[in-house]
mmCIF file of C-alpha atoms and ligand atoms in Angstrom:
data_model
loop_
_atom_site.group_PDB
_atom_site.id
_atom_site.type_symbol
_atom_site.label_atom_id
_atom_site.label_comp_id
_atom_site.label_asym_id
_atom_site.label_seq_id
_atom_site.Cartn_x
_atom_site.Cartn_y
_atom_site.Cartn_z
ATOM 1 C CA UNK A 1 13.744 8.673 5.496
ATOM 2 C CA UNK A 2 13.822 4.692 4.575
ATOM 3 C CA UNK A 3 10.488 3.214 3.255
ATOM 4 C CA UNK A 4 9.571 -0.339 3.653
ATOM 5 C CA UNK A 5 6.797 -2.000 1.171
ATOM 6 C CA UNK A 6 5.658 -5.632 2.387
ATOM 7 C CA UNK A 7 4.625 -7.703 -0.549
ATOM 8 C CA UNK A 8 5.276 -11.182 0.539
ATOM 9 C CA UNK A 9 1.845 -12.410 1.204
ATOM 10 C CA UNK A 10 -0.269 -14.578 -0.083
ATOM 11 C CA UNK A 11 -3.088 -12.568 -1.581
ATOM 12 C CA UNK A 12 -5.306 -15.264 -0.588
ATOM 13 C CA UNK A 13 -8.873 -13.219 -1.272
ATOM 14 C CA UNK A 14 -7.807 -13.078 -5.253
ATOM 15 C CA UNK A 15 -6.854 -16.455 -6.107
ATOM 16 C CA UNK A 16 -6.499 -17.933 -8.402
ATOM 17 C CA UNK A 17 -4.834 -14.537 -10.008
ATOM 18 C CA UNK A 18 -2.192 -14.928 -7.423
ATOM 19 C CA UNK A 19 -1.269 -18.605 -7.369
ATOM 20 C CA UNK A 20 1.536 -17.942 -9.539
ATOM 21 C CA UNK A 21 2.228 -13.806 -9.524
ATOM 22 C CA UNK A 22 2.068 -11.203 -6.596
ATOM 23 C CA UNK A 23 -0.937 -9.443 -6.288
ATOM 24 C CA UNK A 24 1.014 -6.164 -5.864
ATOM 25 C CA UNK A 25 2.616 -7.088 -9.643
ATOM 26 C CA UNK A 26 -1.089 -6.745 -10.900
ATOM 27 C CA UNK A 27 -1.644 -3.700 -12.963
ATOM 28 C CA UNK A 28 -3.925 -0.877 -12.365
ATOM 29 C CA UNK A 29 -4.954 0.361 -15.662
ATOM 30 C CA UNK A 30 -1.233 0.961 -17.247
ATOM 31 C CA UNK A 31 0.764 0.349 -14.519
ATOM 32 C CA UNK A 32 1.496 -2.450 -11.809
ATOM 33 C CA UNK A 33 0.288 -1.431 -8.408
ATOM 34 C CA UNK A 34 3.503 -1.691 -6.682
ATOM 35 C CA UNK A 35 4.678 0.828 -8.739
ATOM 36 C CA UNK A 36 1.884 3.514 -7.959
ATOM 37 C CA UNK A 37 3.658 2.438 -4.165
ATOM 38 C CA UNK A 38 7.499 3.245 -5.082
ATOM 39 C CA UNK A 39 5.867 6.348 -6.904
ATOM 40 C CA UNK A 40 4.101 7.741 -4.029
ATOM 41 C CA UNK A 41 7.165 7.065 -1.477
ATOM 42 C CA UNK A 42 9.162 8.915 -4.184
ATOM 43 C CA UNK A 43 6.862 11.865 -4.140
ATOM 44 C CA UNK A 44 6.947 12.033 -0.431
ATOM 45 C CA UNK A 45 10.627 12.743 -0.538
ATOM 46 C CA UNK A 46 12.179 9.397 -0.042
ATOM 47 C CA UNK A 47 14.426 7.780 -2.274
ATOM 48 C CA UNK A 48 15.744 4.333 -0.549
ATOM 49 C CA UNK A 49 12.887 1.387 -0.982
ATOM 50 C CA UNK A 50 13.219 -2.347 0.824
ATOM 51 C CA UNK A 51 10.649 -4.459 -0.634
ATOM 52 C CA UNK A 52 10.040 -7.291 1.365
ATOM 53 C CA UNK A 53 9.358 -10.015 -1.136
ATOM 54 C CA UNK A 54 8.549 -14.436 -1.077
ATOM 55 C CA UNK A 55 8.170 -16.759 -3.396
ATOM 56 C CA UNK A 56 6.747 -16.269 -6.491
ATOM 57 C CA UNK A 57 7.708 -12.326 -6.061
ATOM 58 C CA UNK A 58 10.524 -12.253 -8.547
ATOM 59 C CA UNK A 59 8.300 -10.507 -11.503
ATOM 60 C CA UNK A 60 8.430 -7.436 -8.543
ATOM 61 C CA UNK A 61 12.445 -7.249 -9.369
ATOM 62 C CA UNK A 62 12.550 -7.504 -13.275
ATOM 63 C CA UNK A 63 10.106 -4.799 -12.773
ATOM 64 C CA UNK A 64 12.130 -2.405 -11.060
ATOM 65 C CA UNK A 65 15.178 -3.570 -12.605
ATOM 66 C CA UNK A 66 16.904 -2.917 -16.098
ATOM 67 C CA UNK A 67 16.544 -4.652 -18.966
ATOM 68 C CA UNK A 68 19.270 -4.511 -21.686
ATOM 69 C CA UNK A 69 17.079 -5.926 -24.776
ATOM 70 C CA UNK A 70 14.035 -4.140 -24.209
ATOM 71 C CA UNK A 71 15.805 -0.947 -24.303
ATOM 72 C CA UNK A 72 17.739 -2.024 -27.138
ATOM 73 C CA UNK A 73 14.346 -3.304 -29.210
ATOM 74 C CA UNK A 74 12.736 0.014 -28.210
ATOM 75 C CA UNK A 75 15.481 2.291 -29.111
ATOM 76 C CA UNK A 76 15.761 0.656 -33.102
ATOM 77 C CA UNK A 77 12.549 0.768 -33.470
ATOM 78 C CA UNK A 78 12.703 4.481 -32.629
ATOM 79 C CA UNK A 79 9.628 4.240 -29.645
ATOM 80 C CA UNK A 80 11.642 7.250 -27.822
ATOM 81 C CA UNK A 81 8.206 7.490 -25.639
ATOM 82 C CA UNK A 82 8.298 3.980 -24.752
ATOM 83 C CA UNK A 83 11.815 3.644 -24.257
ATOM 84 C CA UNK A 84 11.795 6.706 -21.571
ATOM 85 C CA UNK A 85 8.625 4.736 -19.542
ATOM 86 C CA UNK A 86 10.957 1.943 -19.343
ATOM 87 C CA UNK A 87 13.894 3.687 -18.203
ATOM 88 C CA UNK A 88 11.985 6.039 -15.795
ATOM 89 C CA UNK A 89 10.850 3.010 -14.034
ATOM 90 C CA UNK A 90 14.681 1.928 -13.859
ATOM 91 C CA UNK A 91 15.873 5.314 -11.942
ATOM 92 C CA UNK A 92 12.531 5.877 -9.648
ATOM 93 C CA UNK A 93 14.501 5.110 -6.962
ATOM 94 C CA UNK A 94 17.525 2.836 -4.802
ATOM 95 C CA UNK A 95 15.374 -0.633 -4.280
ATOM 96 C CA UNK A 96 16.533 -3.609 -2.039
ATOM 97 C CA UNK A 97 14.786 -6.369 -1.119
ATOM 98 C CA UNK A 98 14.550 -8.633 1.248
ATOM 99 C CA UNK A 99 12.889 -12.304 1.911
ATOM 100 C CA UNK A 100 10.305 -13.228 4.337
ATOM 101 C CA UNK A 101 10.962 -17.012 4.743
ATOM 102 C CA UNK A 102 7.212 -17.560 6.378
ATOM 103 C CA UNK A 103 4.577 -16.079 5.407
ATOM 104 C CA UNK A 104 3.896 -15.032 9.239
ATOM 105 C CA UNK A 105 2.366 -11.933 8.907
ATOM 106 C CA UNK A 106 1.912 -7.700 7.963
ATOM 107 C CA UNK A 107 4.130 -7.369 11.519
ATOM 108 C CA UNK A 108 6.377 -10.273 10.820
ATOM 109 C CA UNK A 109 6.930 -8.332 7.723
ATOM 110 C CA UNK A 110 8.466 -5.734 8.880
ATOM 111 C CA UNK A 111 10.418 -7.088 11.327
ATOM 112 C CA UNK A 112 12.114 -8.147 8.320
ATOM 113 C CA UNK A 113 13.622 -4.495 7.586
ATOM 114 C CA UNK A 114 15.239 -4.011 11.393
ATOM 115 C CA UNK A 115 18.809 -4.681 9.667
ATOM 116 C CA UNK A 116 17.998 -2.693 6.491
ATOM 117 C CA UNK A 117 16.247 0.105 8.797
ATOM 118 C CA UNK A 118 18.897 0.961 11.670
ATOM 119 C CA UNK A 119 17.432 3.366 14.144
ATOM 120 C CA UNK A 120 15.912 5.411 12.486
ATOM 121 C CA UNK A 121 11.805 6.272 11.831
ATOM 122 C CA UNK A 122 10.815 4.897 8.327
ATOM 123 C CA UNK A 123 7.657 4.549 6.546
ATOM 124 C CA UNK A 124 5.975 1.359 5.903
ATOM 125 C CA UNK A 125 3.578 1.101 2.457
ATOM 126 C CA UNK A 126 1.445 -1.800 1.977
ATOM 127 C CA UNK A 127 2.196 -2.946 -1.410
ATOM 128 C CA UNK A 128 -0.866 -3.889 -2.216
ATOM 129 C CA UNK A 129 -2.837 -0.704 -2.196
ATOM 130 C CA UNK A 130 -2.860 2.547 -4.022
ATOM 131 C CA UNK A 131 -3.859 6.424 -2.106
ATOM 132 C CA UNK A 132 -5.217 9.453 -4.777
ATOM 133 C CA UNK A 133 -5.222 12.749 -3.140
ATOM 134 C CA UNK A 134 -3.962 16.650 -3.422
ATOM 135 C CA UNK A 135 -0.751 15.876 -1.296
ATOM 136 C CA UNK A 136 0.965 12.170 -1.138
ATOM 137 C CA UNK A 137 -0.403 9.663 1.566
ATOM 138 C CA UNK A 138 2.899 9.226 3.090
ATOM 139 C CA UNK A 139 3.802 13.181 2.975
ATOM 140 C CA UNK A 140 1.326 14.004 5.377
ATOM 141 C CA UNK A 141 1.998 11.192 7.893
ATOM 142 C CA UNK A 142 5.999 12.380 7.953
ATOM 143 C CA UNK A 143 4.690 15.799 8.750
ATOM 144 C CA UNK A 144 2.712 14.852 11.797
ATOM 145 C CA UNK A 145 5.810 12.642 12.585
ATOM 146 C CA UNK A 146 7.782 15.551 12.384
ATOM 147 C CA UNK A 147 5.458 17.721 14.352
ATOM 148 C CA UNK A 148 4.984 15.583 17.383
ATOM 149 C CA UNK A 149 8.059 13.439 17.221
ATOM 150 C CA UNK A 150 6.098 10.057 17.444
ATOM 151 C CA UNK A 151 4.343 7.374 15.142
ATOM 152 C CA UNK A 152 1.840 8.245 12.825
ATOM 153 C CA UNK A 153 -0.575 6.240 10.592
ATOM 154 C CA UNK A 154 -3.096 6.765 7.941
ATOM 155 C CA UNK A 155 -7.058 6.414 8.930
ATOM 156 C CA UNK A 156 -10.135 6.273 6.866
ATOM 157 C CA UNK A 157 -13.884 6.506 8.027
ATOM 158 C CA UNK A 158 -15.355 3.094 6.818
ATOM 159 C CA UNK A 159 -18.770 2.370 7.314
ATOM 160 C CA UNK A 160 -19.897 0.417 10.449
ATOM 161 C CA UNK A 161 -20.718 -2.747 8.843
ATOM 162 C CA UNK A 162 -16.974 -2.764 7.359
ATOM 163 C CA UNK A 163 -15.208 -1.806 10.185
ATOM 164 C CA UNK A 164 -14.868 -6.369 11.285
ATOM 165 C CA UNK A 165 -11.825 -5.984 7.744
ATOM 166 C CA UNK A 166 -9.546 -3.007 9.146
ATOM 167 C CA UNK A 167 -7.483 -2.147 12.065
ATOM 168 C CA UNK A 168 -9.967 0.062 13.979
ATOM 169 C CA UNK A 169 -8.460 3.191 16.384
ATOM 170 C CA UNK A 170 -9.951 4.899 19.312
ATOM 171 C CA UNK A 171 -8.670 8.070 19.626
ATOM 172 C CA UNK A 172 -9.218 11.651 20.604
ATOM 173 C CA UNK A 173 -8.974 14.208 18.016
ATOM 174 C CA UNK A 174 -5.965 17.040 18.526
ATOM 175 C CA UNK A 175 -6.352 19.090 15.796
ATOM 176 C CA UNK A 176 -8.452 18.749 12.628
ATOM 177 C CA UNK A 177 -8.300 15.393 11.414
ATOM 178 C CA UNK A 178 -5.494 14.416 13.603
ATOM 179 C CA UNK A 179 -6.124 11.797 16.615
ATOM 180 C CA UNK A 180 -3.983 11.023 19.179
ATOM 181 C CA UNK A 181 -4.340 6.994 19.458
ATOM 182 C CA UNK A 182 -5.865 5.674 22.474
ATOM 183 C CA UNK A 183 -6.675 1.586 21.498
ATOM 184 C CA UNK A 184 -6.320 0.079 18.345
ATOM 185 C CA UNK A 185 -8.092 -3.421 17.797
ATOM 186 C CA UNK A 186 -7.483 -6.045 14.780
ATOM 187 C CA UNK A 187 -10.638 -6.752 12.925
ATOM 188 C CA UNK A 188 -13.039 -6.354 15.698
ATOM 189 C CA UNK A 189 -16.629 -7.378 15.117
ATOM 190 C CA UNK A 190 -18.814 -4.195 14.247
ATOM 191 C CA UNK A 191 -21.171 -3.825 17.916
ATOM 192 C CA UNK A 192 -17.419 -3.845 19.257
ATOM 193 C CA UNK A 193 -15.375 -1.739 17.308
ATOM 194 C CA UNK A 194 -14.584 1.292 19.227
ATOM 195 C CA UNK A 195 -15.360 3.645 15.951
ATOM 196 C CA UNK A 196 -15.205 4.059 12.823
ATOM 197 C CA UNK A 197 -11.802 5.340 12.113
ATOM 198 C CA UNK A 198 -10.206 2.433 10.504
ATOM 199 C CA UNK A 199 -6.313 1.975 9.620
ATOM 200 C CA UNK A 200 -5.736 2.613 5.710
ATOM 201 C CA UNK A 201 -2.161 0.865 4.931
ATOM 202 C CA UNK A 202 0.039 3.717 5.615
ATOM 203 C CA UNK A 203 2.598 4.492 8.177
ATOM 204 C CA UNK A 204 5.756 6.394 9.469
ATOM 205 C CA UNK A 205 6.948 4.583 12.550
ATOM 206 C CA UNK A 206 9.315 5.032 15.300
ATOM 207 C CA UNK A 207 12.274 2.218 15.264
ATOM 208 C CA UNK A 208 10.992 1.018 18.770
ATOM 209 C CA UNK A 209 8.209 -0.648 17.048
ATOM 210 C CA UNK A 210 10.815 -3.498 16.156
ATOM 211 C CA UNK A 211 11.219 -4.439 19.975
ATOM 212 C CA UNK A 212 7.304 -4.003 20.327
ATOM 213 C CA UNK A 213 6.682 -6.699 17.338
ATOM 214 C CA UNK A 214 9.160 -8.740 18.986
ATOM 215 C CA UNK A 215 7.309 -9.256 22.337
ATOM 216 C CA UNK A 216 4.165 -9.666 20.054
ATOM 217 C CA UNK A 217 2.630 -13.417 19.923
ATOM 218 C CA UNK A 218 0.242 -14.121 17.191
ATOM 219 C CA UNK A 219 -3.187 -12.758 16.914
ATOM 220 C CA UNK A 220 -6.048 -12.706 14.878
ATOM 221 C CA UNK A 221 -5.263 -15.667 12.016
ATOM 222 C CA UNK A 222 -2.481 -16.858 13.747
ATOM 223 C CA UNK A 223 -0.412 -13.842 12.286
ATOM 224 C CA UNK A 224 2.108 -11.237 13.790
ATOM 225 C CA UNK A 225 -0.370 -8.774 13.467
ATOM 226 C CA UNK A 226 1.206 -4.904 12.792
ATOM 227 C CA UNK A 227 -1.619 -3.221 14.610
ATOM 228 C CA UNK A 228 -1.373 -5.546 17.884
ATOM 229 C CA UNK A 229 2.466 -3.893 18.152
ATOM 230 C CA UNK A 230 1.533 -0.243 17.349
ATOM 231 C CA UNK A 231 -0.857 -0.743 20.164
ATOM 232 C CA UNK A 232 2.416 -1.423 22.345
ATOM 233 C CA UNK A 233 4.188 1.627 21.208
ATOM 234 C CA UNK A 234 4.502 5.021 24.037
ATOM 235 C CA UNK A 235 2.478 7.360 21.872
ATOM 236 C CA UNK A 236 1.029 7.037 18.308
ATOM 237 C CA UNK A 237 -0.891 9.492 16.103
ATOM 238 C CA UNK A 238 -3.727 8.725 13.251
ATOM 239 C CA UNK A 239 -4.496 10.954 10.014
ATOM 240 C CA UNK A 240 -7.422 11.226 8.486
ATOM 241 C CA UNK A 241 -5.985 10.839 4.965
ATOM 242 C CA UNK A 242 -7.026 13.756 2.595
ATOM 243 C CA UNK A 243 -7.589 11.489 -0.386
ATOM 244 C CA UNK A 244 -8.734 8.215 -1.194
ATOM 245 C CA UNK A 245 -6.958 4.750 -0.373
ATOM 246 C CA UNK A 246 -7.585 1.590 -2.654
ATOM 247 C CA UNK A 247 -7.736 -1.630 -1.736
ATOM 248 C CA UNK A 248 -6.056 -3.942 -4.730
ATOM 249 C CA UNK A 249 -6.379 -6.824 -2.709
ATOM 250 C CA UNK A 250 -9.879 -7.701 -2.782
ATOM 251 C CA UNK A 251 -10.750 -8.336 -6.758
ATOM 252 C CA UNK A 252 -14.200 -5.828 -6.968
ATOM 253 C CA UNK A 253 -12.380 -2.773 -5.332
ATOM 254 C CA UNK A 254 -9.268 -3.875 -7.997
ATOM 255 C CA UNK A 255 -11.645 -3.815 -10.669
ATOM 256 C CA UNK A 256 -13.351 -0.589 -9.805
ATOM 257 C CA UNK A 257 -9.691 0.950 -9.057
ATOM 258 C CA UNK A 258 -8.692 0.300 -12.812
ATOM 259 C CA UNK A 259 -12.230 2.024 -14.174
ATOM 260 C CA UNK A 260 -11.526 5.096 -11.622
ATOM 261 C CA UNK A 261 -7.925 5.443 -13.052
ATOM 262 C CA UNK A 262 -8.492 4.442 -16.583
ATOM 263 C CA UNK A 263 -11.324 7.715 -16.350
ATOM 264 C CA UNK A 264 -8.234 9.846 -15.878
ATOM 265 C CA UNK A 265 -6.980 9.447 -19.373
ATOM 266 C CA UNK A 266 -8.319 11.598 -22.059
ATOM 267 C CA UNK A 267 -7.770 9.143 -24.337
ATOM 268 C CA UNK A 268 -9.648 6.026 -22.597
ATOM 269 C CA UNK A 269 -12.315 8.284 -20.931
ATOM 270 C CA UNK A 270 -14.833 8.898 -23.800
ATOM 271 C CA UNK A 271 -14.419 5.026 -25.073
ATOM 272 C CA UNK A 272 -15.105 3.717 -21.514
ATOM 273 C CA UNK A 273 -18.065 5.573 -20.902
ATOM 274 C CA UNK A 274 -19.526 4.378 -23.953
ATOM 275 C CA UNK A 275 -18.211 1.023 -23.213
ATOM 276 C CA UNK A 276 -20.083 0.786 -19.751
ATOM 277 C CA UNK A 277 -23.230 2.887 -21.080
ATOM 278 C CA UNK A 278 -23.838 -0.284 -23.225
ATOM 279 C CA UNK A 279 -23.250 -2.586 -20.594
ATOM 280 C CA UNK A 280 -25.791 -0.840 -18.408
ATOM 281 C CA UNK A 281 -28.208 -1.034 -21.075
ATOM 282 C CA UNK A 282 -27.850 -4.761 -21.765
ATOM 283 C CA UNK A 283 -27.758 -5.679 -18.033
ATOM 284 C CA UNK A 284 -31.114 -3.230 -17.270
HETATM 285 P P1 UTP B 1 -2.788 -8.597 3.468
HETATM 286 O O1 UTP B 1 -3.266 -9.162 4.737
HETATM 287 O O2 UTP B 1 -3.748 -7.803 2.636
HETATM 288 O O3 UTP B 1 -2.107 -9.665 2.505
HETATM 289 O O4 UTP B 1 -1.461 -7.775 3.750
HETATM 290 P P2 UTP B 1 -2.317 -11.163 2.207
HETATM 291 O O5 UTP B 1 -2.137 -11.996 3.415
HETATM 292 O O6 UTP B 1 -1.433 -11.406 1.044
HETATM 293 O O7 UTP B 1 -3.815 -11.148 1.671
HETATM 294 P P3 UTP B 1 -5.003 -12.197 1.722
HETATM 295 O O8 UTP B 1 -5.796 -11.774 2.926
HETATM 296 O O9 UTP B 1 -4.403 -13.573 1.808
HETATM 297 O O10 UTP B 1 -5.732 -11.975 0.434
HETATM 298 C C1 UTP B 1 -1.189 -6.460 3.339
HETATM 299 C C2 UTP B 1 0.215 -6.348 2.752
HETATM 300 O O11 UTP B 1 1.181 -6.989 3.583
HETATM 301 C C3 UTP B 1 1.902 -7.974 2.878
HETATM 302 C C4 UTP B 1 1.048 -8.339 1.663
HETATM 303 O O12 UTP B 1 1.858 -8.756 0.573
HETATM 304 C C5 UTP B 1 0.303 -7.032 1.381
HETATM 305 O O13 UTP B 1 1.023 -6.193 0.499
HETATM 306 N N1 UTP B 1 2.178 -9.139 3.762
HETATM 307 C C6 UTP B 1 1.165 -9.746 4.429
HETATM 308 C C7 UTP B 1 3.481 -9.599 3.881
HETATM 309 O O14 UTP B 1 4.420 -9.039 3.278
HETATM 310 N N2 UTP B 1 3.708 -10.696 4.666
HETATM 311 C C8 UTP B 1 2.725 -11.345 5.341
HETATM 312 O O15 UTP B 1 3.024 -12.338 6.045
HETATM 313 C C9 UTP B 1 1.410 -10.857 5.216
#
């Protein structure tokens, strides 16, 4: 299976960070959160990555791509750990990318792929957030795919005074934490939304959904909205993610992201918990 990451918005809510570099190029503790994306899609089994990209994107492909002098530095100056991190990002996996002229939206996106895509099902990865859990994000939703042949996405219970930021699913549950989709709504205001059960950035979709985001007209912000043409597609499936999805996008939930992840490193963990006992103290 084909995975496609769109990272050509604007990243609007985190200016000015992103006037000038992609929000998916910003790093999460150690490591830029696009490539936490290309790691999980690699875990899940795939190996063949479009990147839908715009301007000011190009840091996202020196990233992924090799570079001759670092290597060379690294390698006389005898940092053999160093040197592997570099090339490991390197040979992750087989990236393309591909251009989104206008900035016209998460569904506009991914129209963008059709070419790249074929007929197949693919997965789709927002490249702007991160998912933590026992088993990859993506994993699960190509084994629900698998099971009942048709689109699947990943869900998240947000709280109900949330729910006007997400994609938000009505749906009737099959088997444990599996829904079959009834209605999905953009961003609906909270006494409207029909539940909780909000959509988390994850996807494996069925290549009909190009024709469905064709006939889609603009919705909510003037945008080709994804969710308006999954609500156009025969039969669609939500998972309750086992894990944790992060939201890079919006700069607190960034911020506590890089804490969460730094915490996972023996050798930052002690420091920063001293660090923020202090801070506590002062700020009490
Ligand atoms: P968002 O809606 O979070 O991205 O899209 P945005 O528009 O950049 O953010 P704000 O609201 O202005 O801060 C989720 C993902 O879809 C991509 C973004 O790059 C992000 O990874 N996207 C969004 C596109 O590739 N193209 C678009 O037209 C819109």
């Amino acid at each position: 299976m084909k995975a496609v990451i769109p990272a050509a918005g604007f990243g609007t809510r985190f200016l000015p960070a992103t006037k000038a570099q992609p929000k998916e190029m910003l790093p999460v503790y150690d490591k830029p959160t696009i490539q936490y994306v290309i790691e999980e899609a690699v875990a899940s089994g795939i190996d063949d990555i479009l990147i839908v990209t715009g301007r000011n994107k190009r840091s996202i492909e020196d990233h992924f791509d090799k570079s001759f002098e670092l290597e060379q530095t690294l390698q006389s100056a005898g940092k053999d750990d160093r040197l592997k991190q570099v090339r490991e990002i390197t040979d992750l996996a087989d990236i393309c990318y591909v251009r989104q002229k206008e900035q016209k939206g998460l569904g506009d996106a991914i129209y963008c792929a059709k070419k790249h895509i074929g007929g197949e099902a693919f997965a789709v990865l927002l490249g702007d957030s991160i998912t933590k859990g026992p088993t990859p994000c993506t994993k699960q939703l190509i084994d629900v795919y698998e099971k009942y042949g048709a689109s699947a996405i990943s869900l998240e219970e947000v709280p109900k005074e949330k729910v006007e930021r997400y994609g938000i699913i009505k749906g009737r549950e099959v088997e444990k934490d599996i829904y079959k989709i009834e209605k999905l709504v953009e961003k609906p205001l909270s006494h409207q939304a029909p539940s909780n059960l909000a959509i988390m950035g994850r996807y494996v979709l069925t290549p009909d959904i190009f024709d469905k985001i064709d006939e889609t007209e603009p919705g909510v912000g003037g945008e080709i909205q994804l969710t308006d043409a999954l609500q156009k597609l025969d039969s669609i499936y939500g998972v309750t993610f086992e894990g944790k999805t992060y939201d890079i996008g919006n700069r607190l939930e960034w911020l506590k992201t890089s804490i969460e992840f730094a915490m996972d490193d023996d050798d930052s963990k002690d420091d920063l918990i001293e660090y923020m006992r202090e801070i506590i103290i002062e700020n009490e």
